[in-house]
Amino acid sequence: MQARTSDRFQTATLVAHPADASGPVRVVTVQFERREAVLWLRFVVEGEVGTVRWPEAAGPVRTDDLWMTTCFEAFVETPDGYVEFNLSPSGAWASYAFDGYRQGMRGADQTVVVAGLDGADGMVALEGTIQLPAGARRLGLSAVIEPEGGTKSYWALAHPSGRPDFHHPDSFAVTLLPPEPA
């Protein structure tokens, strides 16, 4: 999977897991840009966004289990494992470090800033930044979308296994570009 690059940022389109192809969302795209040791992200959801279950405002608090409802995620591969970042539309966030595939999970030192939601007819966007871990190499992007009264759909750059698995090494499908020289 290759991300498109513009003069300012890269854009990637997420795909729904084949088992979750129906639902109110038509497309999820992510614009992102490396800014030194920070990665700026803008997740854009298009479709019947009024039928999506958007978490209630919680403020900028570190919280577990955000992926249990509508949530956006970034996974950053490092030389010694990877870091998972969760960005909730509520403003809450989480970051976890792993030594290997789903191994050695612990709270990560890196933080997240969720700038909040904005939208228009048929679209909602969430913007935020994550602190990149040292040696950041490849990037996985994903989203969990929960419709009101429906079944969750799982969106990612790639779905390399039979079930949604954002931790799978082949889900880290974008090479992080080095920061632009000043």
GROMACS .gro file of C-alpha atoms in nm:
model
  182
    1MET     CA    1   0.000   0.000   0.000
    2GLN     CA    2   0.142   0.335  -0.098
    3ALA     CA    3   0.014   0.663   0.034
    4ARG     CA    4  -0.033   0.956  -0.201
    5THR     CA    5   0.190   1.252  -0.127
    6SER     CA    6   0.104   1.617  -0.179
    7ASP     CA    7   0.321   1.920  -0.113
    8ARG     CA    8   0.199   1.928   0.248
    9PHE     CA    9   0.099   1.581   0.358
   10GLN     CA   10   0.035   1.220   0.262
   11THR     CA   11  -0.313   1.072   0.218
   12ALA     CA   12  -0.412   0.708   0.262
   13THR     CA   13  -0.749   0.541   0.210
   14LEU     CA   14  -0.853   0.278   0.460
   15VAL     CA   15  -1.051  -0.027   0.349
   16ALA     CA   16  -1.325  -0.202   0.541
   17HIS     CA   17  -1.258  -0.557   0.649
   18PRO     CA   18  -1.437  -0.780   0.393
   19ALA     CA   19  -1.665  -0.924   0.662
   20ASP     CA   20  -1.776  -0.569   0.753
   21ALA     CA   21  -1.838  -0.420   0.410
   22SER     CA   22  -2.190  -0.295   0.484
   23GLY     CA   23  -2.273  -0.008   0.712
   24PRO     CA   24  -2.324   0.367   0.712
   25VAL     CA   25  -1.965   0.460   0.621
   26ARG     CA   26  -1.858   0.470   0.256
   27VAL     CA   27  -1.495   0.573   0.291
   28VAL     CA   28  -1.233   0.657   0.555
   29THR     CA   29  -0.926   0.854   0.452
   30VAL     CA   30  -0.634   0.972   0.660
   31GLN     CA   31  -0.418   1.273   0.589
   32PHE     CA   32  -0.090   1.273   0.778
   33GLU     CA   33   0.235   1.462   0.795
   34ARG     CA   34   0.552   1.407   0.992
   35ARG     CA   35   0.661   1.718   1.178
   36GLU     CA   36   0.995   1.629   1.336
   37ALA     CA   37   0.907   1.399   1.630
   38VAL     CA   38   0.531   1.450   1.592
   39LEU     CA   39   0.286   1.298   1.344
   40TRP     CA   40  -0.018   1.510   1.253
   41LEU     CA   41  -0.324   1.302   1.158
   42ARG     CA   42  -0.665   1.388   1.014
   43PHE     CA   43  -0.912   1.098   0.985
   44VAL     CA   44  -1.204   1.176   0.752
   45VAL     CA   45  -1.518   0.958   0.763
   46GLU     CA   46  -1.769   0.991   0.478
   47GLY     CA   47  -2.117   0.843   0.453
   48GLU     CA   48  -2.422   0.845   0.676
   49VAL     CA   49  -2.223   0.988   0.967
   50GLY     CA   50  -2.537   1.081   1.161
   51THR     CA   51  -2.598   0.711   1.222
   52VAL     CA   52  -2.251   0.650   1.368
   53ARG     CA   53  -2.219   0.619   1.745
   54TRP     CA   54  -1.983   0.904   1.840
   55PRO     CA   55  -1.854   0.882   2.200
   56GLU     CA   56  -1.958   1.162   2.437
   57ALA     CA   57  -1.703   1.428   2.525
   58ALA     CA   58  -1.454   1.314   2.788
   59GLY     CA   59  -1.175   1.565   2.749
   60PRO     CA   60  -0.803   1.501   2.703
   61VAL     CA   61  -0.769   1.208   2.941
   62ARG     CA   62  -0.569   0.888   2.899
   63THR     CA   63  -0.824   0.604   2.889
   64ASP     CA   64  -0.818   0.229   2.814
   65ASP     CA   65  -1.059   0.034   2.590
   66LEU     CA   66  -1.131   0.323   2.351
   67TRP     CA   67  -1.148   0.076   2.062
   68MET     CA   68  -1.469  -0.069   2.208
   69THR     CA   69  -1.663   0.198   2.016
   70THR     CA   70  -1.587   0.445   1.736
   71CYS     CA   71  -1.214   0.517   1.758
   72PHE     CA   72  -0.920   0.600   1.532
   73GLU     CA   73  -0.580   0.437   1.564
   74ALA     CA   74  -0.221   0.465   1.450
   75PHE     CA   75   0.043   0.195   1.492
   76VAL     CA   76   0.409   0.294   1.461
   77GLU     CA   77   0.678   0.030   1.409
   78THR     CA   78   1.007   0.086   1.591
   79PRO     CA   79   1.334  -0.112   1.593
   80ASP     CA   80   1.227  -0.286   1.916
   81GLY     CA   81   0.852  -0.337   1.858
   82TYR     CA   82   0.572  -0.089   1.799
   83VAL     CA   83   0.351   0.170   1.966
   84GLU     CA   84  -0.029   0.177   1.936
   85PHE     CA   85  -0.209   0.512   1.961
   86ASN     CA   86  -0.586   0.545   2.014
   87LEU     CA   87  -0.762   0.874   1.935
   88SER     CA   88  -1.124   0.891   2.048
   89PRO     CA   89  -1.377   1.140   1.915
   90SER     CA   90  -1.450   1.203   2.286
   91GLY     CA   91  -1.108   1.368   2.325
   92ALA     CA   92  -0.972   1.076   2.527
   93TRP     CA   93  -0.659   0.896   2.410
   94ALA     CA   94  -0.426   0.606   2.485
   95SER     CA   95  -0.081   0.484   2.386
   96TYR     CA   96   0.068   0.138   2.437
   97ALA     CA   97   0.415   0.000   2.366
   98PHE     CA   98   0.464  -0.360   2.248
   99ASP     CA   99   0.787  -0.563   2.228
  100GLY     CA  100   0.651  -0.772   1.939
  101TYR     CA  101   0.327  -0.891   1.785
  102ARG     CA  102   0.076  -0.849   2.072
  103GLN     CA  103   0.358  -0.915   2.323
  104GLY     CA  104   0.480  -0.711   2.619
  105MET     CA  105   0.196  -0.458   2.620
  106ARG     CA  106   0.244  -0.165   2.855
  107GLY     CA  107   0.151   0.202   2.870
  108ALA     CA  108   0.374   0.402   2.635
  109ASP     CA  109   0.548   0.727   2.724
  110GLN     CA  110   0.431   0.893   2.403
  111THR     CA  111   0.125   1.116   2.428
  112VAL     CA  112  -0.162   1.208   2.200
  113VAL     CA  113  -0.347   1.534   2.146
  114VAL     CA  114  -0.699   1.498   2.002
  115ALA     CA  115  -0.800   1.832   1.851
  116GLY     CA  116  -1.165   1.731   1.823
  117LEU     CA  117  -1.426   1.673   1.555
  118ASP     CA  118  -1.544   1.889   1.272
  119GLY     CA  119  -1.777   1.806   0.992
  120ALA     CA  120  -2.017   1.890   0.717
  121ASP     CA  121  -2.303   1.716   0.542
  122GLY     CA  122  -2.201   1.353   0.500
  123MET     CA  123  -1.857   1.376   0.662
  124VAL     CA  124  -1.687   1.400   1.000
  125ALA     CA  125  -1.317   1.454   1.062
  126LEU     CA  126  -1.100   1.403   1.367
  127GLU     CA  127  -0.763   1.575   1.390
  128GLY     CA  128  -0.484   1.501   1.631
  129THR     CA  129  -0.113   1.459   1.684
  130ILE     CA  130   0.096   1.179   1.827
  131GLN     CA  131   0.448   1.184   1.963
  132LEU     CA  132   0.655   0.955   1.744
  133PRO     CA  133   0.869   0.700   1.925
  134ALA     CA  134   1.242   0.689   1.857
  135GLY     CA  135   1.327   0.504   1.538
  136ALA     CA  136   0.974   0.528   1.394
  137ARG     CA  137   0.979   0.336   1.063
  138ARG     CA  138   0.646   0.215   0.934
  139LEU     CA  139   0.290   0.321   1.001
  140GLY     CA  140  -0.040   0.138   1.030
  141LEU     CA  141  -0.365   0.336   1.031
  142SER     CA  142  -0.706   0.205   1.130
  143ALA     CA  143  -1.053   0.290   1.253
  144VAL     CA  144  -1.332   0.116   1.441
  145ILE     CA  145  -1.673   0.253   1.338
  146GLU     CA  146  -1.978   0.164   1.546
  147PRO     CA  147  -2.316   0.253   1.401
  148GLU     CA  148  -2.614   0.315   1.628
  149GLY     CA  149  -2.776  -0.025   1.682
  150GLY     CA  150  -2.548  -0.196   1.432
  151THR     CA  151  -2.237  -0.404   1.395
  152LYS     CA  152  -1.893  -0.244   1.415
  153SER     CA  153  -1.685  -0.214   1.101
  154TYR     CA  154  -1.308  -0.230   1.101
  155TRP     CA  155  -1.107  -0.016   0.861
  156ALA     CA  156  -0.733  -0.037   0.794
  157LEU     CA  157  -0.464   0.014   0.532
  158ALA     CA  158  -0.456  -0.364   0.487
  159HIS     CA  159  -0.633  -0.670   0.629
  160PRO     CA  160  -0.371  -0.946   0.607
  161SER     CA  161  -0.561  -1.205   0.812
  162GLY     CA  162  -0.908  -1.356   0.813
  163ARG     CA  163  -1.023  -1.137   1.100
  164PRO     CA  164  -0.962  -0.770   1.176
  165ASP     CA  165  -0.615  -0.748   1.329
  166PHE     CA  166  -0.459  -0.402   1.335
  167HIS     CA  167  -0.153  -0.541   1.518
  168HIS     CA  168  -0.055  -0.774   1.233
  169PRO     CA  169   0.292  -0.676   1.101
  170ASP     CA  170   0.160  -0.655   0.742
  171SER     CA  171  -0.088  -0.387   0.857
  172PHE     CA  172   0.204  -0.144   0.895
  173ALA     CA  173   0.175  -0.060   0.528
  174VAL     CA  174   0.319   0.293   0.498
  175THR     CA  175   0.685   0.385   0.532
  176LEU     CA  176   0.718   0.697   0.743
  177LEU     CA  177   0.904   0.964   0.554
  178PRO     CA  178   1.180   1.145   0.738
  179PRO     CA  179   1.093   1.499   0.848
  180GLU     CA  180   1.136   1.770   0.587
  181PRO     CA  181   1.458   1.967   0.630
  182ALA     CA  182   1.408   2.311   0.781
   0.00000   0.00000   0.00000
